[in-house]
mmCIF file of C-alpha atoms in Angstrom:
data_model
loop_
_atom_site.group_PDB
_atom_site.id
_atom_site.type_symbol
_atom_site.label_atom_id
_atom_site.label_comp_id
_atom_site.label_asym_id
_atom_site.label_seq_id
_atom_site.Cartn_x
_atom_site.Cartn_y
_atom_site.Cartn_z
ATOM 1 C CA UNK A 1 -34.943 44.281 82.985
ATOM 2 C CA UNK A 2 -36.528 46.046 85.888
ATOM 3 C CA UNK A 3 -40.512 44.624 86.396
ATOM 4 C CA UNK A 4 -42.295 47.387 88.278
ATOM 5 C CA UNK A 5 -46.063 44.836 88.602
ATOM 6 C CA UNK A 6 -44.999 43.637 92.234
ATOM 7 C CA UNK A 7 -49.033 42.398 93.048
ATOM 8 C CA UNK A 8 -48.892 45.384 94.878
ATOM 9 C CA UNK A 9 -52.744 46.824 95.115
ATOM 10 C CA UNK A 10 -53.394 50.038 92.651
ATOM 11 C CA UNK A 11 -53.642 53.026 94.183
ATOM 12 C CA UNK A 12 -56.545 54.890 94.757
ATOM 13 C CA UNK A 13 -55.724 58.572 91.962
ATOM 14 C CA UNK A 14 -54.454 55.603 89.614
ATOM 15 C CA UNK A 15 -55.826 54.541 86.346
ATOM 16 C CA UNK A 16 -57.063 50.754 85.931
ATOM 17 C CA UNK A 17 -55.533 49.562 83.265
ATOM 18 C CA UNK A 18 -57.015 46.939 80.411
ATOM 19 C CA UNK A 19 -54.625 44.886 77.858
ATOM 20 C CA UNK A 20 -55.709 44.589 74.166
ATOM 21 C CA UNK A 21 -54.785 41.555 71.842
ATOM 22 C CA UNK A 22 -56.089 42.371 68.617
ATOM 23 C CA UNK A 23 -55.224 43.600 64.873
ATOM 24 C CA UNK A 24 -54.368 47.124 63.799
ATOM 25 C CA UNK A 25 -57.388 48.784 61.817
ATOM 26 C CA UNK A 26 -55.297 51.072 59.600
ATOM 27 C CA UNK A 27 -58.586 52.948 58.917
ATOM 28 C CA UNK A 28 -59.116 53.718 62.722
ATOM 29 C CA UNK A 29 -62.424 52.450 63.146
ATOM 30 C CA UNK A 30 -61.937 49.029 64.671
ATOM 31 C CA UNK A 31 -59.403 46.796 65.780
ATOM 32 C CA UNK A 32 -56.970 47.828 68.566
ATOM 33 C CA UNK A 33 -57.482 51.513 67.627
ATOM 34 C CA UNK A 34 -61.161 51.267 68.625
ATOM 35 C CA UNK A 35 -60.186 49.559 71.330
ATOM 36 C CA UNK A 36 -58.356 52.503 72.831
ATOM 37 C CA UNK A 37 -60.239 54.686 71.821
ATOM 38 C CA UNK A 38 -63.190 53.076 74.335
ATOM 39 C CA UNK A 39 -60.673 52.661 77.119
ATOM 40 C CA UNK A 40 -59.834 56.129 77.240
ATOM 41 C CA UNK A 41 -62.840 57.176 76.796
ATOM 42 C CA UNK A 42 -64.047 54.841 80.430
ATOM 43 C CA UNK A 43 -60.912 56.736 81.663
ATOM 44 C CA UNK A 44 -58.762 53.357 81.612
ATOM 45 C CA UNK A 45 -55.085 52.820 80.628
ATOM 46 C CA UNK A 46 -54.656 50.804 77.483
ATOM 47 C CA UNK A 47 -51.917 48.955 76.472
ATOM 48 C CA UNK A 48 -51.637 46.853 73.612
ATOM 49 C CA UNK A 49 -50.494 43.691 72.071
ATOM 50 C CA UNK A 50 -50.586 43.365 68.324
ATOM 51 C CA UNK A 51 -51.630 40.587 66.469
ATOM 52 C CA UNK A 52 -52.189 41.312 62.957
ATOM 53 C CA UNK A 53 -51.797 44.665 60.690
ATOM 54 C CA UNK A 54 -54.075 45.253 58.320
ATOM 55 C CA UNK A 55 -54.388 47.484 55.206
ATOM 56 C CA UNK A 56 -57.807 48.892 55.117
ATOM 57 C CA UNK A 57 -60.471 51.466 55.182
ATOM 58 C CA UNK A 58 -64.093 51.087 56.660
ATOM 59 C CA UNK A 59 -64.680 49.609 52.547
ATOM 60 C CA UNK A 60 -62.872 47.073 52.843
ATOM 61 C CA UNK A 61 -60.106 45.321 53.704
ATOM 62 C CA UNK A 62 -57.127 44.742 50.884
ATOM 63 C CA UNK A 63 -54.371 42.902 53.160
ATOM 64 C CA UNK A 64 -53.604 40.954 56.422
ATOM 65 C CA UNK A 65 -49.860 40.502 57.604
ATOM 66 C CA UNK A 66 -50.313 38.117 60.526
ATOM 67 C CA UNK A 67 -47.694 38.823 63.711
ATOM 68 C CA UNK A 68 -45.014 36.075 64.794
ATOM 69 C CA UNK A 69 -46.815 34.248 67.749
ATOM 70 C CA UNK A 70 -44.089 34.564 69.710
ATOM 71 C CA UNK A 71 -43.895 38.531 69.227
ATOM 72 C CA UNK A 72 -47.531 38.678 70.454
ATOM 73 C CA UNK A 73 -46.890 36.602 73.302
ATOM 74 C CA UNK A 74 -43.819 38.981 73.708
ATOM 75 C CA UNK A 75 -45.798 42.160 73.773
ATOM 76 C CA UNK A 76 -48.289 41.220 76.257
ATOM 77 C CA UNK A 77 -45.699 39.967 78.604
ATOM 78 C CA UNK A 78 -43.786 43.233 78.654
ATOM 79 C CA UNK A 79 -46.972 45.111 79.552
ATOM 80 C CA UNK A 80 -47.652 42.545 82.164
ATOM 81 C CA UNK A 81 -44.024 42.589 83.744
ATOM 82 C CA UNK A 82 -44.721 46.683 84.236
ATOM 83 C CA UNK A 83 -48.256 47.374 84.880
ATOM 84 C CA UNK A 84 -51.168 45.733 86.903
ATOM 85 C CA UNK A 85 -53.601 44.506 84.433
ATOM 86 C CA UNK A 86 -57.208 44.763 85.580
ATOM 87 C CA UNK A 87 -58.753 43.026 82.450
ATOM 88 C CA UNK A 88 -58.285 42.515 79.101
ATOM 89 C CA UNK A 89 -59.421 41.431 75.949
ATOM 90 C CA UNK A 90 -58.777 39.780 72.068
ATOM 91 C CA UNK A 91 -60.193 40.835 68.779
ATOM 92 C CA UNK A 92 -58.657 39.507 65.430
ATOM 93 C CA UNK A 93 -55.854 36.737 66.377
ATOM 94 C CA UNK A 94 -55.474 34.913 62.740
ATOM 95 C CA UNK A 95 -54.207 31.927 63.334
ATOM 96 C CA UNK A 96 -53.872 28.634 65.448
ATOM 97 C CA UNK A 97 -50.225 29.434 66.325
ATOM 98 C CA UNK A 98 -51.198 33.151 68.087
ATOM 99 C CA UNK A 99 -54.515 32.129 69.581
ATOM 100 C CA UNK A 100 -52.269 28.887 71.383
ATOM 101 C CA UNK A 101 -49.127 31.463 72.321
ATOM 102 C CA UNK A 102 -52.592 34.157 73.588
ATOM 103 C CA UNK A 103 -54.306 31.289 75.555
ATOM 104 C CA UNK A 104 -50.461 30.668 77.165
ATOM 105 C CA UNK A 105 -50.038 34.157 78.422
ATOM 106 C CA UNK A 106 -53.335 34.239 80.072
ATOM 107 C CA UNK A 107 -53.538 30.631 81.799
ATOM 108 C CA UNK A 108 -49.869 32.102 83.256
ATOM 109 C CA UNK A 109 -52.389 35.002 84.488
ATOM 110 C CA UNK A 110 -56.083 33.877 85.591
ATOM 111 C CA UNK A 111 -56.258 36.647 87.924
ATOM 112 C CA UNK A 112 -56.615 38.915 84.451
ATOM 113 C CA UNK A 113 -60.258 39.292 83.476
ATOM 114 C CA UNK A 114 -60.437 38.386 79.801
ATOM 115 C CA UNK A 115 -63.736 39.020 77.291
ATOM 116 C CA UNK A 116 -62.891 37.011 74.490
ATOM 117 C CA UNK A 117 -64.177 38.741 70.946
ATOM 118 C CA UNK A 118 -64.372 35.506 68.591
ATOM 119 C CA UNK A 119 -63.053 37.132 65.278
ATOM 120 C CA UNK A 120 -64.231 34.764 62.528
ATOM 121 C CA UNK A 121 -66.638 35.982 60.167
ATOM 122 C CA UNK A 122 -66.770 39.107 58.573
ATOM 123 C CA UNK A 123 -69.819 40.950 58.249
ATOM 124 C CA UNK A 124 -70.262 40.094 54.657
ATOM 125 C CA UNK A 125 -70.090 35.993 56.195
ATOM 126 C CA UNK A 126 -66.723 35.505 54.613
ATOM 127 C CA UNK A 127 -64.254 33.634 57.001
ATOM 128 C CA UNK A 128 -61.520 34.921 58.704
ATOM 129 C CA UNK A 129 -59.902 32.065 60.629
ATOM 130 C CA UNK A 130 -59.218 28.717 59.422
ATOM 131 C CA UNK A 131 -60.810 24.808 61.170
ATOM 132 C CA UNK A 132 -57.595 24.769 63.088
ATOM 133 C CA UNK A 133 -57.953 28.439 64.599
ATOM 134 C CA UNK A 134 -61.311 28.095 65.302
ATOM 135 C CA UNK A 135 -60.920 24.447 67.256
ATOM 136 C CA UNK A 136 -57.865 26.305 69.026
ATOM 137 C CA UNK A 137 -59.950 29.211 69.871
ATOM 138 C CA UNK A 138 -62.658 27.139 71.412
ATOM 139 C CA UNK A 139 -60.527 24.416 73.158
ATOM 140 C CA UNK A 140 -57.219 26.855 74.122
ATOM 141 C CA UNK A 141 -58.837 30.092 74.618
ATOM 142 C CA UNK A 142 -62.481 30.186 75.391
ATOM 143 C CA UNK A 143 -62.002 28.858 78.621
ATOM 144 C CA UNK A 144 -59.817 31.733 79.354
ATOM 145 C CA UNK A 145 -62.868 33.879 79.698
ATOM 146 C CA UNK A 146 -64.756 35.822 81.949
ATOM 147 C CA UNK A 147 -66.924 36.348 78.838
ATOM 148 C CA UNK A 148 -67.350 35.578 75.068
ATOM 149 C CA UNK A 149 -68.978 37.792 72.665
ATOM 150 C CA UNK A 150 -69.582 36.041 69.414
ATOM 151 C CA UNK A 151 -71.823 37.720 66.853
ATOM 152 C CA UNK A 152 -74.604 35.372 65.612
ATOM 153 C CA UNK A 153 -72.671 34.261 62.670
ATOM 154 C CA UNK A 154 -69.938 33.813 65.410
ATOM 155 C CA UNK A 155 -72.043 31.412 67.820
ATOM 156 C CA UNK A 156 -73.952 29.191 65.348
ATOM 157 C CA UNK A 157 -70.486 28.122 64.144
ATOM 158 C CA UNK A 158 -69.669 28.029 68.003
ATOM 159 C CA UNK A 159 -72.745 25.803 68.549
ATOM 160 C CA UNK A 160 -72.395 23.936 65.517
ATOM 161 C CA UNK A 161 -76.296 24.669 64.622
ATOM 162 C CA UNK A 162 -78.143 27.499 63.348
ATOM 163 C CA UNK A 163 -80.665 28.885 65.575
ATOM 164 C CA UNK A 164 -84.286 28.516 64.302
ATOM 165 C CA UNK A 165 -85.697 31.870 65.247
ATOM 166 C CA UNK A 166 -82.709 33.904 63.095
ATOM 167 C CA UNK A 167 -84.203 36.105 60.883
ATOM 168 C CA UNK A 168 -87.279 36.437 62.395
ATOM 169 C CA UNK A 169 -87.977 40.017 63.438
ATOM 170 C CA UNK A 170 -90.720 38.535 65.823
ATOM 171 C CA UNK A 171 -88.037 35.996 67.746
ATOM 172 C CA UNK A 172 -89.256 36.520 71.475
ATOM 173 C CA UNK A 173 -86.226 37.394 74.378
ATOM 174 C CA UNK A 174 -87.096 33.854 75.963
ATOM 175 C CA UNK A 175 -85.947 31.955 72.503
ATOM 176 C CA UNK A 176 -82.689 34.631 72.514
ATOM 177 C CA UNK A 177 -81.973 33.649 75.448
ATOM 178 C CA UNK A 178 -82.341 29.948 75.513
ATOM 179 C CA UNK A 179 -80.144 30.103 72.523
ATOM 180 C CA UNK A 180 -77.804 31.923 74.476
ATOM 181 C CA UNK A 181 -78.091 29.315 77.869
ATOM 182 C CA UNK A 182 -77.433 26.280 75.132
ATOM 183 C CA UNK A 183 -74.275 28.085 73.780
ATOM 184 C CA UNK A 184 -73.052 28.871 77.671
ATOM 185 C CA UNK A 185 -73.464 25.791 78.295
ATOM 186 C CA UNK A 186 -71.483 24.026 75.551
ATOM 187 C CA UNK A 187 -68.566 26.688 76.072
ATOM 188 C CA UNK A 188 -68.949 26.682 80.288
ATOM 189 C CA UNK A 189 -68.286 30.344 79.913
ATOM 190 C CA UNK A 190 -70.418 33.092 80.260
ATOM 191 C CA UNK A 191 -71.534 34.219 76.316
ATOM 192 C CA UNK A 192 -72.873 37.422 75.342
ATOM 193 C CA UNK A 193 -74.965 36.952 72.186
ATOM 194 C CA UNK A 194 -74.675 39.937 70.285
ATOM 195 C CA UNK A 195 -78.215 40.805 68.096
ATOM 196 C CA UNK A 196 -76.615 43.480 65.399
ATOM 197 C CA UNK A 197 -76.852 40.593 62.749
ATOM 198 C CA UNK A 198 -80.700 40.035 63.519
ATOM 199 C CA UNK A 199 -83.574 41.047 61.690
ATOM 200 C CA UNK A 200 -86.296 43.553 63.114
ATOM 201 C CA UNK A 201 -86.188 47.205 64.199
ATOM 202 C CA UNK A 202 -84.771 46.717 67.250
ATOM 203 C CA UNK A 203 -81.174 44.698 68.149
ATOM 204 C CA UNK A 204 -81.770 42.582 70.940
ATOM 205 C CA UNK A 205 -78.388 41.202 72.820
ATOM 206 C CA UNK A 206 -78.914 38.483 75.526
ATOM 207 C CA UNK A 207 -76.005 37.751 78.242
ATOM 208 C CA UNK A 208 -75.742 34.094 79.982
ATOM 209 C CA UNK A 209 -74.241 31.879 82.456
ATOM 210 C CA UNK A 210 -73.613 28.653 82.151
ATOM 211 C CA UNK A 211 -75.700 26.317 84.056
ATOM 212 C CA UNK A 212 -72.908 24.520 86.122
ATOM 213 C CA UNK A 213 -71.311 27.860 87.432
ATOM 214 C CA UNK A 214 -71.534 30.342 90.184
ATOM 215 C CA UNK A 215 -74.325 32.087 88.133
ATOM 216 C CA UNK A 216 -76.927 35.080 89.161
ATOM 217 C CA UNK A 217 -81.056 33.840 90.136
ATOM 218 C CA UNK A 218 -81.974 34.066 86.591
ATOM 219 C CA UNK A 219 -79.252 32.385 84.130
ATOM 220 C CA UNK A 220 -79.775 34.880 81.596
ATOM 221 C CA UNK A 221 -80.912 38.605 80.683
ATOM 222 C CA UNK A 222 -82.145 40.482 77.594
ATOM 223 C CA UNK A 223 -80.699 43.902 76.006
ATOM 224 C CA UNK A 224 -83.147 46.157 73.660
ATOM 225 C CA UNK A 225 -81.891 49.046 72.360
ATOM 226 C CA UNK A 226 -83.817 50.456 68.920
ATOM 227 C CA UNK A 227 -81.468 49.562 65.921
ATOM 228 C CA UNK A 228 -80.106 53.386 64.672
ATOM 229 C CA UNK A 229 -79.983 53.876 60.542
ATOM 230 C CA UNK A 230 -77.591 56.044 58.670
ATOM 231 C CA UNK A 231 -74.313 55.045 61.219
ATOM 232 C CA UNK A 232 -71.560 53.151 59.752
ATOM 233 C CA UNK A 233 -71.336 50.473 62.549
ATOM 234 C CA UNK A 234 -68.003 49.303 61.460
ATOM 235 C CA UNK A 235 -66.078 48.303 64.886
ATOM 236 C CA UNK A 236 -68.553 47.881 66.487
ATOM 237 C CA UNK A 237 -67.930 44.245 67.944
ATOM 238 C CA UNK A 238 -64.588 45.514 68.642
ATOM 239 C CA UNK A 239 -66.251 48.719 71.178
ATOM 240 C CA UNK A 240 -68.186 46.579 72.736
ATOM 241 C CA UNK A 241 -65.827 43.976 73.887
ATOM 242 C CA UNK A 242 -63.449 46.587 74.988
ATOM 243 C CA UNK A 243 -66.019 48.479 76.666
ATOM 244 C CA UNK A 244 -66.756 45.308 78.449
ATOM 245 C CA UNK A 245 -63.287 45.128 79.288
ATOM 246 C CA UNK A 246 -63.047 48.798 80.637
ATOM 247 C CA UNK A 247 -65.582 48.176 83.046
ATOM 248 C CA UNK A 248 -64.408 45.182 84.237
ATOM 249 C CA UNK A 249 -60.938 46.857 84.786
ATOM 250 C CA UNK A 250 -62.878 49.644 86.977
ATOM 251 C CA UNK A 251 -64.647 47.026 88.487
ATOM 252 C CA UNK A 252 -64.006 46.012 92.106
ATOM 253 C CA UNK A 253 -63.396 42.672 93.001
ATOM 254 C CA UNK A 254 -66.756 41.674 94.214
ATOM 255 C CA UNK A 255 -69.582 39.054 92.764
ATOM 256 C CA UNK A 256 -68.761 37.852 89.897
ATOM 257 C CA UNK A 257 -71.987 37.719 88.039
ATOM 258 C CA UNK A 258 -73.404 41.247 89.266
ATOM 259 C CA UNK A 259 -69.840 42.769 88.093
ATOM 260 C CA UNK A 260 -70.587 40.875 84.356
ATOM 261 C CA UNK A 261 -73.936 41.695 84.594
ATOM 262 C CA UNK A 262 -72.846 45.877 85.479
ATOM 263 C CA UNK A 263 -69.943 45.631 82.786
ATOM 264 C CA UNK A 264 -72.329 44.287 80.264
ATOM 265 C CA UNK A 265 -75.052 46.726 80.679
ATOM 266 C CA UNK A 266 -72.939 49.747 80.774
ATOM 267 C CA UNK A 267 -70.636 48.395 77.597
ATOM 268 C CA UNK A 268 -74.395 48.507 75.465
ATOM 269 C CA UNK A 269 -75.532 51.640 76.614
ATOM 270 C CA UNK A 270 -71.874 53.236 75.562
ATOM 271 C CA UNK A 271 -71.746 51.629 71.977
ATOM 272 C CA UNK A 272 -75.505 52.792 71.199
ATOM 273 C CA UNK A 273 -74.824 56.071 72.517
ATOM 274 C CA UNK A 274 -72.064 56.288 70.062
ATOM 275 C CA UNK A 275 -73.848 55.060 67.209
ATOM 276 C CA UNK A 276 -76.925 57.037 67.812
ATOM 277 C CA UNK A 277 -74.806 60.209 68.335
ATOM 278 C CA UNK A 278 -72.006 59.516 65.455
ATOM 279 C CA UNK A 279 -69.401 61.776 64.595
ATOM 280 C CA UNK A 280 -69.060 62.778 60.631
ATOM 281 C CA UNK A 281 -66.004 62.302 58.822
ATOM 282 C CA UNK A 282 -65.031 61.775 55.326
ATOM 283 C CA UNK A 283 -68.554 62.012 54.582
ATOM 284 C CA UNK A 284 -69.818 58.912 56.083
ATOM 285 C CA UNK A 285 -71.185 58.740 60.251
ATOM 286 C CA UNK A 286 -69.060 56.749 62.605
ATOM 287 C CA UNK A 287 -69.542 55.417 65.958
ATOM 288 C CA UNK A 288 -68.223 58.169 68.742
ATOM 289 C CA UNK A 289 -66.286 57.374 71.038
ATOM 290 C CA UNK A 290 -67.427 59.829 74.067
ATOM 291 C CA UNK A 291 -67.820 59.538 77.647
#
């Protein structure tokens, strides 16, 4: 089979390109169709591997038909054998087997940028992924990443504690973002603590660097942005990691930190833009997916 990736560098009119690893969203709104949906909109290539299809609407979800691991592992490695892959990401991977065959392809592949959305709870705090994924996502995968973007359901299972400010609207951006530093730390990867799940009128993110790592003056920043009503947010997580991902495909190769610290920043403004300006359909608001 002809392999057209030769290392060669990209050229200057052509698109970056970013690699997906995630579940279909047969309701559009998340998953790998979100996904491209915020790489084309960050005018970025995306190609896709697919890990799970779904049967569901932004309700609810009714069914989960998990992909062969080595099918995933297959997809990815086709897109890699034809097209330079600037970054990349995973969503949804449901089980030990495709999160070990994932973590494979990319430690074949360091030079690949990965943000690492930890799937595992639903919204409604209902799990997704079993002890055995979960201990294969943190020992096989994780430290894979350029970044990891748990929710805060997502990192107190991550941590293995619950963090004593949650639910408190009046939480200050230094306890955020020690909570964030401690979770860095135990993963020794940089973690984006997403705020959506917090309490209070405004959703307060917080990005950090390990402490033994090339790492930026300050170890750790805050994100405010005032939390919008009346927008269905579902995909959210799934935007922002990609959107993460699109920028870091853009990105040139330069300081590693500053780039995060760029790709992070950007990634925020875009999903907030999209939920504060939401497109209607079916009667119900929806994050947009605009430049």
């Amino acid at each position: 089979m002809k392999t057209r990736n030769d290392g060669a560098e990209t050229r200057a009119n052509e698109l970056p390109v970013a690699l997906t690893v995630a579940g279909s969203d047969s309701g559009g709104g998340a998953g790998i169709q979100a996904d491209l949906l915020t790489f084309a909109a960050h005018g970025v290539f995306g190609a896709t591997a697919v890990a799970a299809l779904t049967a569901q609407n932004p309700d609810g979800v009714s069914a989960v038909r998990a992909v062969p691991a080595a099918f995933v592992r297959e997809q990815a490695e086709q897109v890699a054998r034809f097209f330079r892959i600037g970054a990349a990401k995973t969503g949804m991977l449901a089980n030990a087997e495709i999160i070990a065959a994932v973590a494979d392809f990319f430690a074949a592949r360091s030079e690949i940028r990965l943000v690492v959305d930890p799937v595992m709870i639903a919204t409604s705090g209902a799990a997704l992924i079993d002890a055995e994924a979960v201990a294969t996502l943190r020992e096989r995968l994780i430290p894979r990443a350029a970044l990891v973007t748990p929710n805060l359901d997502e990192a107190e299972t991550l941590l293995g504690e619950k963090f004593a400010w949650r639910g408190n609207a009046d939480a200050t951006p230094e306890e955020i973002e020690a909570s964030a530093e401690k979770l860095a730390d135990a993963l020794g990867v940089p973690v984006l603590l997403k705020g959506g799940h917090g309490a209070g009128n405004d959703v307060r993110d917080a990005l950090a660097f390990p402490e033994k790592s090339e790492v930026p003056r300050r170890r750790s920043r805050s994100f405010v942005h005032a939390r919008v009503a009346g927008t269905n947010t579902h995909g959210s997580g799934c935007t922002l990691s990609a959107a993460v991902a699109a920028n870091l495909a853009s990105a040139p190769e330069s300081d590693v930190a500053e780039t995060l610290g760029e790709a992070v920043a950007r990634a925020i403004d875009y999903v907030s833009r999209g939920i504060a300006r939401p497109l209607r359909v079916a009667g119900d608001r929806f994050i947009a997916h605009l430049r």
